[in-house]
Amino acid sequence: MNSQEIEIIITKYFSQSANMDDLDVLNKWIESQENQEIFQEYVKTHFAVTLAMNDPDITAIKNELLKEIRKGKKKEPKYRIGILMRYAAIAILFLGIGFLMQKKFFINNNDKEVFVNSKNEITLQLENGEVQVITVGKKNKVTDSKGNVIGNQNGNKIIYDIKTPLNKLAYNTIKIPYGKRFELELSDGTLVHLNSGSTLKYPVAFIAGQNRQVFLDGEAFFDVSKDKKHPFVVNADNLNIRVLGTHFNVSNYAEDDVTDVVLVEGSVGMYPTNEKFDVSKNTILEPGFKGSFSKKDRRINTASVVTSTYTSWMQGGLTFRNMSFKNISKKLERHYNVSIETQNTKLENELFNASFKSNESIEKVLSYFNDVYGIKYNIKNDQILIK
């Protein structure tokens, strides 16, 4: 069979229009190791499947495909279309997961990132675009694309430890889904606590003579290791936060109108990315102050705050102070990995105050708003409707 004919069958397979004869041909064709690798490329291109198997077995996967085909052949012709649709979907699931897990597929043909994991998984993207799924609670070694150990995972924390100095920056990117938090210890000893729905891009090792720069989307608390020769810079889209050694929180979610920087200890300088750092011109925060950078007009306003209000999330708590219900809903979505729909548009702009201890359930939080503010709601699975 020539390549054009098999391409037609594979195309029909993915579109769920292949007949029994097509599937027989496909099953025989993928018995070859070389053809398995070719089919893997089709899977990579056409189907980003949820990772759900920890120990894929290619023999078992092929047997599953055969079993489903044989089931279909035993049925009456009038039922074939429905059965075909069912086992084609199952075959894609098994083959897709098996090939992706076995071959450690995480990049596409253009070397751009492709996160094929479930939205509920923490992922770590390596410098070559390959992605690893991080399972919280386990102990694992973190390796680069060449298999060299660059760090260790211990529970909900990764510690980077590069023995050999690098002469070129190599970046990792970690993505934290809704409902989860995670910690990093960077190669310089800086501790980073990442909140749910956050992404951090950072060097696996910092380079001597250069700033220690990382890139944040979402929220993180930084405990920066002191190094006067190498300033630490957090890039939050159009804002840079520059420090030498300090404790501070940055909230930079895409849906928010402002980027908030709350200083707990030390000092930080805030300045737009299109400007150079100038201590005489930039906004310098003192401990106990919050700097808010407007994404619209790039202005920075400062105010004295109670810092624990902005850092309680690290212990799993929730604190709202003069916050609109719209923003509260978004924080609840990230914290609990739920979807909230508000039918009352006037309610979205009303301001509320509330505090919740660590690990309070979403039901408890909503019950509070119902008892104190009379807000009605319905919960169905992870869908919440505010009336």
mmCIF file of C-alpha atoms in Angstrom:
data_model
loop_
_atom_site.group_PDB
_atom_site.id
_atom_site.type_symbol
_atom_site.label_atom_id
_atom_site.label_comp_id
_atom_site.label_asym_id
_atom_site.label_seq_id
_atom_site.Cartn_x
_atom_site.Cartn_y
_atom_site.Cartn_z
ATOM 1 C CA MET A 1 0.000 0.000 0.000
ATOM 2 C CA ASN A 2 1.382 3.385 -0.978
ATOM 3 C CA SER A 3 1.667 6.360 1.349
ATOM 4 C CA GLN A 4 -1.190 8.270 -0.265
ATOM 5 C CA GLU A 5 -3.648 5.413 0.343
ATOM 6 C CA ILE A 6 -2.687 5.070 4.010
ATOM 7 C CA GLU A 7 -2.924 8.838 4.465
ATOM 8 C CA ILE A 8 -6.492 8.699 3.181
ATOM 9 C CA ILE A 9 -7.351 5.928 5.648
ATOM 10 C CA ILE A 10 -5.754 7.780 8.573
ATOM 11 C CA THR A 11 -7.643 10.936 7.618
ATOM 12 C CA LYS A 12 -10.886 8.942 7.553
ATOM 13 C CA TYR A 13 -9.922 7.409 10.908
ATOM 14 C CA PHE A 14 -9.584 10.775 12.629
ATOM 15 C CA SER A 15 -12.792 12.065 11.052
ATOM 16 C CA GLN A 16 -14.559 8.886 12.243
ATOM 17 C CA SER A 17 -15.624 7.972 8.696
ATOM 18 C CA ALA A 18 -13.459 4.849 8.272
ATOM 19 C CA ASN A 19 -15.248 1.582 7.535
ATOM 20 C CA MET A 20 -14.394 -1.932 8.739
ATOM 21 C CA ASP A 21 -12.024 -2.638 5.869
ATOM 22 C CA ASP A 22 -10.193 0.648 6.472
ATOM 23 C CA LEU A 23 -9.701 -0.226 10.143
ATOM 24 C CA ASP A 24 -8.423 -3.695 9.271
ATOM 25 C CA VAL A 25 -5.848 -2.137 6.961
ATOM 26 C CA LEU A 26 -4.869 0.443 9.582
ATOM 27 C CA ASN A 27 -4.496 -2.190 12.294
ATOM 28 C CA LYS A 28 -2.226 -4.323 10.099
ATOM 29 C CA TRP A 29 -0.233 -1.277 9.001
ATOM 30 C CA ILE A 30 0.611 -0.161 12.559
ATOM 31 C CA GLU A 31 2.069 -3.584 13.417
ATOM 32 C CA SER A 32 5.311 -2.185 12.015
ATOM 33 C CA GLN A 33 7.404 -0.162 14.489
ATOM 34 C CA GLU A 34 8.260 2.294 11.739
ATOM 35 C CA ASN A 35 4.593 2.796 10.935
ATOM 36 C CA GLN A 36 3.784 3.226 14.622
ATOM 37 C CA GLU A 37 6.161 6.187 14.684
ATOM 38 C CA ILE A 38 4.570 7.629 11.548
ATOM 39 C CA PHE A 39 1.118 7.240 13.058
ATOM 40 C CA GLN A 40 2.390 8.942 16.200
ATOM 41 C CA GLU A 41 3.105 12.043 14.146
ATOM 42 C CA TYR A 42 -0.480 12.034 12.885
ATOM 43 C CA VAL A 43 -1.718 11.738 16.456
ATOM 44 C CA LYS A 44 0.516 14.637 17.499
ATOM 45 C CA THR A 45 -0.761 16.820 14.701
ATOM 46 C CA HIS A 46 -4.467 16.019 14.820
ATOM 47 C CA PHE A 47 -5.327 15.193 18.407
ATOM 48 C CA ALA A 48 -4.268 16.785 21.719
ATOM 49 C CA VAL A 49 -5.532 14.151 24.091
ATOM 50 C CA THR A 50 -5.937 14.265 27.873
ATOM 51 C CA LEU A 51 -3.101 12.454 29.598
ATOM 52 C CA ALA A 52 -4.702 9.760 31.694
ATOM 53 C CA MET A 53 -2.427 6.710 31.706
ATOM 54 C CA ASN A 54 0.609 6.376 33.936
ATOM 55 C CA ASP A 55 2.042 3.175 32.436
ATOM 56 C CA PRO A 56 1.046 2.796 28.767
ATOM 57 C CA ASP A 57 1.503 -0.609 27.153
ATOM 58 C CA ILE A 58 1.567 -0.531 23.348
ATOM 59 C CA THR A 59 0.602 -4.227 23.131
ATOM 60 C CA ALA A 60 -2.444 -3.665 25.319
ATOM 61 C CA ILE A 61 -3.396 -0.619 23.289
ATOM 62 C CA LYS A 62 -3.277 -2.569 20.021
ATOM 63 C CA ASN A 63 -5.253 -5.402 21.605
ATOM 64 C CA GLU A 64 -7.902 -2.920 22.674
ATOM 65 C CA LEU A 65 -8.204 -1.664 19.121
ATOM 66 C CA LEU A 66 -8.541 -5.246 17.823
ATOM 67 C CA LYS A 67 -11.158 -6.053 20.438
ATOM 68 C CA GLU A 68 -13.277 -3.082 19.454
ATOM 69 C CA ILE A 69 -12.989 -3.927 15.753
ATOM 70 C CA ARG A 70 -14.083 -7.525 16.407
ATOM 71 C CA LYS A 71 -17.032 -6.320 18.456
ATOM 72 C CA GLY A 72 -18.148 -4.190 15.543
ATOM 73 C CA LYS A 73 -17.933 -7.066 13.070
ATOM 74 C CA LYS A 74 -20.265 -9.232 15.148
ATOM 75 C CA LYS A 75 -23.037 -6.645 15.124
ATOM 76 C CA GLU A 76 -25.826 -6.323 12.601
ATOM 77 C CA PRO A 77 -25.071 -3.986 9.659
ATOM 78 C CA LYS A 78 -27.728 -1.477 10.696
ATOM 79 C CA TYR A 79 -25.836 -0.833 13.947
ATOM 80 C CA ARG A 80 -22.413 -0.497 12.333
ATOM 81 C CA ILE A 81 -22.373 3.264 12.032
ATOM 82 C CA GLY A 82 -23.024 3.865 15.724
ATOM 83 C CA ILE A 83 -20.567 1.202 16.800
ATOM 84 C CA LEU A 84 -17.934 2.525 14.412
ATOM 85 C CA MET A 85 -18.250 5.991 15.892
ATOM 86 C CA ARG A 86 -17.859 4.564 19.384
ATOM 87 C CA TYR A 87 -14.829 2.356 18.799
ATOM 88 C CA ALA A 88 -13.120 4.942 16.586
ATOM 89 C CA ALA A 89 -13.253 7.394 19.489
ATOM 90 C CA ILE A 90 -11.986 4.736 21.893
ATOM 91 C CA ALA A 91 -9.196 3.770 19.516
ATOM 92 C CA ILE A 92 -8.082 7.395 19.233
ATOM 93 C CA LEU A 93 -8.050 7.649 23.027
ATOM 94 C CA PHE A 94 -5.964 4.508 23.539
ATOM 95 C CA LEU A 95 -3.608 5.004 20.624
ATOM 96 C CA GLY A 96 -3.239 8.716 21.309
ATOM 97 C CA ILE A 97 -2.445 8.281 24.980
ATOM 98 C CA GLY A 98 -0.211 5.284 24.386
ATOM 99 C CA PHE A 99 1.927 6.925 21.733
ATOM 100 C CA LEU A 100 2.110 10.268 23.487
ATOM 101 C CA MET A 101 3.114 8.797 26.820
ATOM 102 C CA GLN A 102 5.468 6.186 25.389
ATOM 103 C CA LYS A 103 7.277 8.633 23.118
ATOM 104 C CA LYS A 104 7.120 11.502 25.636
ATOM 105 C CA PHE A 105 5.386 13.702 23.082
ATOM 106 C CA PHE A 106 5.007 17.297 24.097
ATOM 107 C CA ILE A 107 5.969 19.385 21.044
ATOM 108 C CA ASN A 108 4.458 19.871 17.615
ATOM 109 C CA ASN A 109 6.066 20.042 14.183
ATOM 110 C CA ASN A 110 6.843 23.741 14.579
ATOM 111 C CA ASP A 111 8.599 23.301 17.929
ATOM 112 C CA LYS A 112 5.949 25.391 19.636
ATOM 113 C CA GLU A 113 4.543 24.364 22.980
ATOM 114 C CA VAL A 114 1.563 22.036 22.998
ATOM 115 C CA PHE A 115 0.137 21.354 26.430
ATOM 116 C CA VAL A 116 -1.707 18.083 25.946
ATOM 117 C CA ASN A 117 -2.332 17.520 29.607
ATOM 118 C CA SER A 118 -5.587 17.835 31.442
ATOM 119 C CA LYS A 119 -6.343 21.344 32.593
ATOM 120 C CA ASN A 120 -6.079 20.004 36.155
ATOM 121 C CA GLU A 121 -2.429 18.959 35.845
ATOM 122 C CA ILE A 122 0.665 20.960 36.747
ATOM 123 C CA THR A 123 2.993 21.010 33.736
ATOM 124 C CA LEU A 124 6.669 21.811 33.345
ATOM 125 C CA GLN A 125 7.886 22.835 29.891
ATOM 126 C CA LEU A 126 11.597 22.297 29.208
ATOM 127 C CA GLU A 127 13.868 24.491 27.104
ATOM 128 C CA ASN A 128 13.235 22.402 23.971
ATOM 129 C CA GLY A 129 9.439 22.595 24.299
ATOM 130 C CA GLU A 130 8.993 19.136 25.824
ATOM 131 C CA VAL A 131 6.430 19.075 28.611
ATOM 132 C CA GLN A 132 6.420 16.962 31.740
ATOM 133 C CA VAL A 133 3.403 16.422 33.981
ATOM 134 C CA ILE A 134 4.144 17.158 37.653
ATOM 135 C CA THR A 135 2.271 14.950 40.107
ATOM 136 C CA VAL A 136 1.990 16.684 43.478
ATOM 137 C CA GLY A 137 3.059 14.591 46.445
ATOM 138 C CA LYS A 138 5.677 12.526 44.656
ATOM 139 C CA LYS A 139 9.468 12.563 44.620
ATOM 140 C CA ASN A 140 11.061 12.798 41.196
ATOM 141 C CA LYS A 141 14.174 14.053 39.487
ATOM 142 C CA VAL A 142 13.786 16.963 37.091
ATOM 143 C CA THR A 143 15.862 16.523 33.950
ATOM 144 C CA ASP A 144 16.629 18.639 30.911
ATOM 145 C CA SER A 145 16.058 17.554 27.309
ATOM 146 C CA LYS A 146 19.357 15.619 27.356
ATOM 147 C CA GLY A 147 18.489 13.677 30.491
ATOM 148 C CA ASN A 148 20.768 15.655 32.822
ATOM 149 C CA VAL A 149 19.399 16.117 36.336
ATOM 150 C CA ILE A 150 18.782 19.814 36.978
ATOM 151 C CA GLY A 151 16.605 19.600 40.070
ATOM 152 C CA ASN A 152 14.444 17.484 42.342
ATOM 153 C CA GLN A 153 10.743 17.435 43.094
ATOM 154 C CA ASN A 154 9.773 16.751 46.671
ATOM 155 C CA GLY A 155 6.026 16.809 47.207
ATOM 156 C CA ASN A 156 4.667 20.176 46.093
ATOM 157 C CA LYS A 157 8.065 21.769 45.542
ATOM 158 C CA ILE A 158 10.822 21.661 42.926
ATOM 159 C CA ILE A 159 14.372 22.589 43.927
ATOM 160 C CA TYR A 160 16.810 23.476 41.143
ATOM 161 C CA ASP A 161 20.429 22.503 41.654
ATOM 162 C CA ILE A 162 22.728 22.939 38.655
ATOM 163 C CA LYS A 163 26.210 21.585 39.384
ATOM 164 C CA THR A 164 27.826 22.802 36.170
ATOM 165 C CA PRO A 165 27.652 26.563 35.445
ATOM 166 C CA LEU A 166 25.836 27.450 32.224
ATOM 167 C CA ASN A 167 27.045 30.008 29.703
ATOM 168 C CA LYS A 168 23.651 30.360 28.050
ATOM 169 C CA LEU A 169 20.194 30.878 29.548
ATOM 170 C CA ALA A 170 17.884 27.863 29.342
ATOM 171 C CA TYR A 171 14.295 28.430 30.450
ATOM 172 C CA ASN A 172 11.690 26.220 32.065
ATOM 173 C CA THR A 173 8.026 27.206 32.260
ATOM 174 C CA ILE A 174 5.692 25.883 34.934
ATOM 175 C CA LYS A 175 1.900 26.139 34.673
ATOM 176 C CA ILE A 176 -0.331 25.812 37.738
ATOM 177 C CA PRO A 177 -4.004 24.988 37.031
ATOM 178 C CA TYR A 178 -7.021 26.267 38.921
ATOM 179 C CA GLY A 179 -7.439 24.704 42.337
ATOM 180 C CA LYS A 180 -3.727 24.013 42.941
ATOM 181 C CA ARG A 181 -0.635 25.764 44.301
ATOM 182 C CA PHE A 182 3.051 24.923 43.976
ATOM 183 C CA GLU A 183 6.526 26.023 45.100
ATOM 184 C CA LEU A 184 9.876 26.465 43.377
ATOM 185 C CA GLU A 185 13.369 27.028 44.693
ATOM 186 C CA LEU A 186 15.359 28.611 41.893
ATOM 187 C CA SER A 187 19.038 27.973 41.308
ATOM 188 C CA ASP A 188 20.024 31.064 43.354
ATOM 189 C CA GLY A 189 17.985 29.947 46.363
ATOM 190 C CA THR A 190 15.036 32.269 45.673
ATOM 191 C CA LEU A 191 11.737 30.749 46.841
ATOM 192 C CA VAL A 192 8.635 31.226 44.698
ATOM 193 C CA HIS A 193 5.127 30.324 45.873
ATOM 194 C CA LEU A 194 2.780 30.039 42.889
ATOM 195 C CA ASN A 195 -0.966 30.514 43.193
ATOM 196 C CA SER A 196 -3.596 28.729 41.105
ATOM 197 C CA GLY A 197 -3.966 29.738 37.469
ATOM 198 C CA SER A 198 -0.372 30.990 37.272
ATOM 199 C CA THR A 199 2.516 30.546 34.843
ATOM 200 C CA LEU A 200 6.178 31.289 35.574
ATOM 201 C CA LYS A 201 9.008 31.244 33.033
ATOM 202 C CA TYR A 202 12.475 31.182 34.610
ATOM 203 C CA PRO A 203 16.082 30.123 33.894
ATOM 204 C CA VAL A 204 17.114 26.721 35.183
ATOM 205 C CA ALA A 205 20.320 28.527 36.207
ATOM 206 C CA PHE A 206 21.144 32.218 36.321
ATOM 207 C CA ILE A 207 24.158 33.524 34.413
ATOM 208 C CA ALA A 208 26.950 35.471 36.099
ATOM 209 C CA GLY A 209 26.988 39.127 35.128
ATOM 210 C CA GLN A 210 23.288 39.218 34.110
ATOM 211 C CA ASN A 211 20.102 40.197 35.945
ATOM 212 C CA ARG A 212 18.097 37.355 37.441
ATOM 213 C CA GLN A 213 14.906 37.782 35.419
ATOM 214 C CA VAL A 214 11.699 35.718 35.492
ATOM 215 C CA PHE A 215 8.332 36.153 33.746
ATOM 216 C CA LEU A 216 4.999 35.883 35.588
ATOM 217 C CA ASP A 217 1.393 35.511 34.501
ATOM 218 C CA GLY A 218 -0.834 35.042 37.533
ATOM 219 C CA GLU A 219 0.134 35.388 41.179
ATOM 220 C CA ALA A 220 3.270 34.520 43.115
ATOM 221 C CA PHE A 221 5.016 35.353 46.371
ATOM 222 C CA PHE A 222 8.775 35.820 46.042
ATOM 223 C CA ASP A 223 11.350 35.343 48.802
ATOM 224 C CA VAL A 224 14.373 36.587 46.869
ATOM 225 C CA SER A 225 17.875 35.480 47.779
ATOM 226 C CA LYS A 226 20.136 38.500 48.267
ATOM 227 C CA ASP A 227 22.723 39.183 45.576
ATOM 228 C CA LYS A 228 23.808 42.813 45.181
ATOM 229 C CA LYS A 229 25.664 42.076 41.943
ATOM 230 C CA HIS A 230 22.672 40.472 40.249
ATOM 231 C CA PRO A 231 19.326 42.300 40.672
ATOM 232 C CA PHE A 232 16.228 40.100 40.578
ATOM 233 C CA VAL A 233 13.597 41.288 38.077
ATOM 234 C CA VAL A 234 10.030 40.000 37.772
ATOM 235 C CA ASN A 235 8.495 40.801 34.405
ATOM 236 C CA ALA A 236 4.696 41.048 34.677
ATOM 237 C CA ASP A 237 3.748 41.828 31.068
ATOM 238 C CA ASN A 238 4.270 45.616 30.763
ATOM 239 C CA LEU A 239 5.638 46.025 34.292
ATOM 240 C CA ASN A 240 9.051 45.221 35.771
ATOM 241 C CA ILE A 241 9.582 44.716 39.510
ATOM 242 C CA ARG A 242 13.261 44.991 40.470
ATOM 243 C CA VAL A 243 14.753 43.909 43.802
ATOM 244 C CA LEU A 244 18.040 42.869 45.367
ATOM 245 C CA GLY A 245 16.657 40.672 48.130
ATOM 246 C CA THR A 246 13.201 40.906 49.666
ATOM 247 C CA HIS A 247 9.752 39.401 50.250
ATOM 248 C CA PHE A 248 6.875 40.548 48.050
ATOM 249 C CA ASN A 249 3.686 39.400 46.328
ATOM 250 C CA VAL A 250 2.803 40.011 42.672
ATOM 251 C CA SER A 251 -0.696 39.523 41.252
ATOM 252 C CA ASN A 252 -0.792 39.769 37.469
ATOM 253 C CA TYR A 253 -3.766 37.832 36.096
ATOM 254 C CA ALA A 254 -4.683 38.572 32.488
ATOM 255 C CA GLU A 255 -8.314 39.372 33.323
ATOM 256 C CA ASP A 256 -7.403 41.972 35.972
ATOM 257 C CA ASP A 257 -7.195 45.679 35.126
ATOM 258 C CA VAL A 258 -4.166 46.243 37.357
ATOM 259 C CA THR A 259 -1.014 44.441 38.434
ATOM 260 C CA ASP A 260 -0.617 44.600 42.222
ATOM 261 C CA VAL A 261 2.728 44.434 44.008
ATOM 262 C CA VAL A 262 2.597 44.128 47.814
ATOM 263 C CA LEU A 263 5.852 44.504 49.731
ATOM 264 C CA VAL A 264 6.305 42.583 52.974
ATOM 265 C CA GLU A 265 10.008 43.191 53.582
ATOM 266 C CA GLY A 266 12.859 45.088 51.920
ATOM 267 C CA SER A 267 12.256 47.388 48.951
ATOM 268 C CA VAL A 268 11.231 47.030 45.314
ATOM 269 C CA GLY A 269 11.277 49.316 42.312
ATOM 270 C CA MET A 270 8.361 49.357 39.851
ATOM 271 C CA TYR A 271 8.690 50.668 36.295
ATOM 272 C CA PRO A 272 7.156 50.033 32.832
ATOM 273 C CA THR A 273 9.082 47.633 30.623
ATOM 274 C CA ASN A 274 9.579 50.321 27.966
ATOM 275 C CA GLU A 275 11.638 52.349 30.456
ATOM 276 C CA LYS A 276 15.021 51.757 32.064
ATOM 277 C CA PHE A 277 15.367 51.353 35.804
ATOM 278 C CA ASP A 278 16.065 54.702 37.480
ATOM 279 C CA VAL A 279 15.809 54.822 41.249
ATOM 280 C CA SER A 280 15.244 58.607 41.140
ATOM 281 C CA LYS A 281 12.259 58.311 38.774
ATOM 282 C CA ASN A 282 10.700 54.911 39.425
ATOM 283 C CA THR A 283 8.165 54.001 42.102
ATOM 284 C CA ILE A 284 9.961 52.572 45.137
ATOM 285 C CA LEU A 285 7.753 50.653 47.584
ATOM 286 C CA GLU A 286 8.291 50.464 51.307
ATOM 287 C CA PRO A 287 7.202 47.510 53.477
ATOM 288 C CA GLY A 288 3.452 47.510 54.123
ATOM 289 C CA PHE A 289 2.634 49.255 50.842
ATOM 290 C CA LYS A 290 0.933 48.126 47.672
ATOM 291 C CA GLY A 291 1.788 49.436 44.228
ATOM 292 C CA SER A 292 -0.956 49.100 41.588
ATOM 293 C CA PHE A 293 0.059 49.341 37.936
ATOM 294 C CA SER A 294 -2.785 50.254 35.578
ATOM 295 C CA LYS A 295 -2.603 48.130 32.432
ATOM 296 C CA LYS A 296 -4.589 50.780 30.561
ATOM 297 C CA ASP A 297 -2.636 53.966 31.201
ATOM 298 C CA ARG A 298 0.536 52.478 32.798
ATOM 299 C CA ARG A 299 0.258 54.646 35.880
ATOM 300 C CA ILE A 300 1.325 53.391 39.305
ATOM 301 C CA ASN A 301 -0.599 54.243 42.471
ATOM 302 C CA THR A 302 0.546 53.298 45.980
ATOM 303 C CA ALA A 303 -1.350 52.736 49.222
ATOM 304 C CA SER A 304 -0.695 51.420 52.719
ATOM 305 C CA VAL A 305 -2.192 47.949 53.216
ATOM 306 C CA VAL A 306 -2.356 45.015 55.611
ATOM 307 C CA THR A 307 -0.018 42.645 53.794
ATOM 308 C CA SER A 308 -1.588 39.473 55.206
ATOM 309 C CA THR A 309 -4.717 40.267 53.199
ATOM 310 C CA TYR A 310 -2.700 39.660 50.031
ATOM 311 C CA THR A 311 -0.611 36.711 51.197
ATOM 312 C CA SER A 312 -3.168 34.512 52.999
ATOM 313 C CA TRP A 313 -3.592 32.449 49.827
ATOM 314 C CA MET A 314 -0.258 30.731 50.521
ATOM 315 C CA GLN A 315 -1.873 28.963 53.501
ATOM 316 C CA GLY A 316 -5.034 28.247 51.514
ATOM 317 C CA GLY A 317 -7.005 31.130 52.986
ATOM 318 C CA LEU A 318 -9.156 33.729 51.227
ATOM 319 C CA THR A 319 -9.444 37.384 52.192
ATOM 320 C CA PHE A 320 -11.567 40.001 50.419
ATOM 321 C CA ARG A 321 -11.401 43.693 51.334
ATOM 322 C CA ASN A 322 -13.626 46.187 49.504
ATOM 323 C CA MET A 323 -13.618 43.812 46.551
ATOM 324 C CA SER A 324 -16.259 43.676 43.849
ATOM 325 C CA PHE A 325 -18.284 40.497 43.611
ATOM 326 C CA LYS A 326 -17.044 40.134 40.041
ATOM 327 C CA ASN A 327 -13.442 39.928 41.265
ATOM 328 C CA ILE A 328 -14.445 37.717 44.181
ATOM 329 C CA SER A 329 -16.084 35.294 41.752
ATOM 330 C CA LYS A 330 -12.920 35.111 39.671
ATOM 331 C CA LYS A 331 -10.789 34.382 42.726
ATOM 332 C CA LEU A 332 -13.220 31.670 43.794
ATOM 333 C CA GLU A 333 -13.044 30.128 40.320
ATOM 334 C CA ARG A 334 -9.257 29.943 40.482
ATOM 335 C CA HIS A 335 -9.134 28.787 44.095
ATOM 336 C CA TYR A 336 -11.733 26.014 43.810
ATOM 337 C CA ASN A 337 -11.511 25.215 40.081
ATOM 338 C CA VAL A 338 -15.190 25.957 39.494
ATOM 339 C CA SER A 339 -17.195 28.001 37.004
ATOM 340 C CA ILE A 340 -19.367 30.843 38.323
ATOM 341 C CA GLU A 341 -22.121 32.563 36.368
ATOM 342 C CA THR A 342 -23.771 35.671 37.844
ATOM 343 C CA GLN A 343 -27.223 36.518 36.537
ATOM 344 C CA ASN A 344 -27.467 39.700 38.643
ATOM 345 C CA THR A 345 -25.278 42.235 36.808
ATOM 346 C CA LYS A 346 -25.747 44.856 39.545
ATOM 347 C CA LEU A 347 -24.287 42.448 42.089
ATOM 348 C CA GLU A 348 -21.017 42.171 40.164
ATOM 349 C CA ASN A 349 -19.983 45.740 40.998
ATOM 350 C CA GLU A 350 -20.994 45.673 44.678
ATOM 351 C CA LEU A 351 -18.122 45.657 47.202
ATOM 352 C CA PHE A 352 -17.748 43.053 49.954
ATOM 353 C CA ASN A 353 -15.519 42.142 52.897
ATOM 354 C CA ALA A 354 -14.946 38.544 53.940
ATOM 355 C CA SER A 355 -12.264 36.190 55.249
ATOM 356 C CA PHE A 356 -12.123 32.401 55.114
ATOM 357 C CA LYS A 357 -9.711 30.017 56.773
ATOM 358 C CA SER A 358 -7.602 27.432 55.024
ATOM 359 C CA ASN A 359 -9.448 24.678 53.174
ATOM 360 C CA GLU A 360 -12.956 26.084 53.618
ATOM 361 C CA SER A 361 -15.244 24.448 51.064
ATOM 362 C CA ILE A 362 -16.893 26.429 48.278
ATOM 363 C CA GLU A 363 -20.241 25.494 49.832
ATOM 364 C CA LYS A 364 -19.156 27.133 53.097
ATOM 365 C CA VAL A 365 -18.047 30.297 51.305
ATOM 366 C CA LEU A 366 -21.272 30.630 49.336
ATOM 367 C CA SER A 367 -23.336 29.853 52.432
ATOM 368 C CA TYR A 368 -21.655 32.798 54.161
ATOM 369 C CA PHE A 369 -22.574 35.179 51.342
ATOM 370 C CA ASN A 370 -26.119 33.847 51.486
ATOM 371 C CA ASP A 371 -26.437 34.233 55.264
ATOM 372 C CA VAL A 372 -24.820 37.667 55.532
ATOM 373 C CA TYR A 373 -25.689 39.312 52.231
ATOM 374 C CA GLY A 374 -28.703 37.294 51.062
ATOM 375 C CA ILE A 375 -27.024 36.136 47.854
ATOM 376 C CA LYS A 376 -28.858 33.154 46.352
ATOM 377 C CA TYR A 377 -27.030 30.432 44.453
ATOM 378 C CA ASN A 378 -27.283 26.947 42.983
ATOM 379 C CA ILE A 379 -24.442 24.410 42.743
ATOM 380 C CA LYS A 380 -24.364 21.590 40.218
ATOM 381 C CA ASN A 381 -21.092 19.693 40.124
ATOM 382 C CA ASP A 382 -18.481 22.407 39.446
ATOM 383 C CA GLN A 383 -20.997 24.854 37.965
ATOM 384 C CA ILE A 384 -22.290 27.645 40.210
ATOM 385 C CA LEU A 385 -25.168 29.953 39.330
ATOM 386 C CA ILE A 386 -25.539 33.201 41.298
ATOM 387 C CA LYS A 387 -29.111 34.490 41.105
#
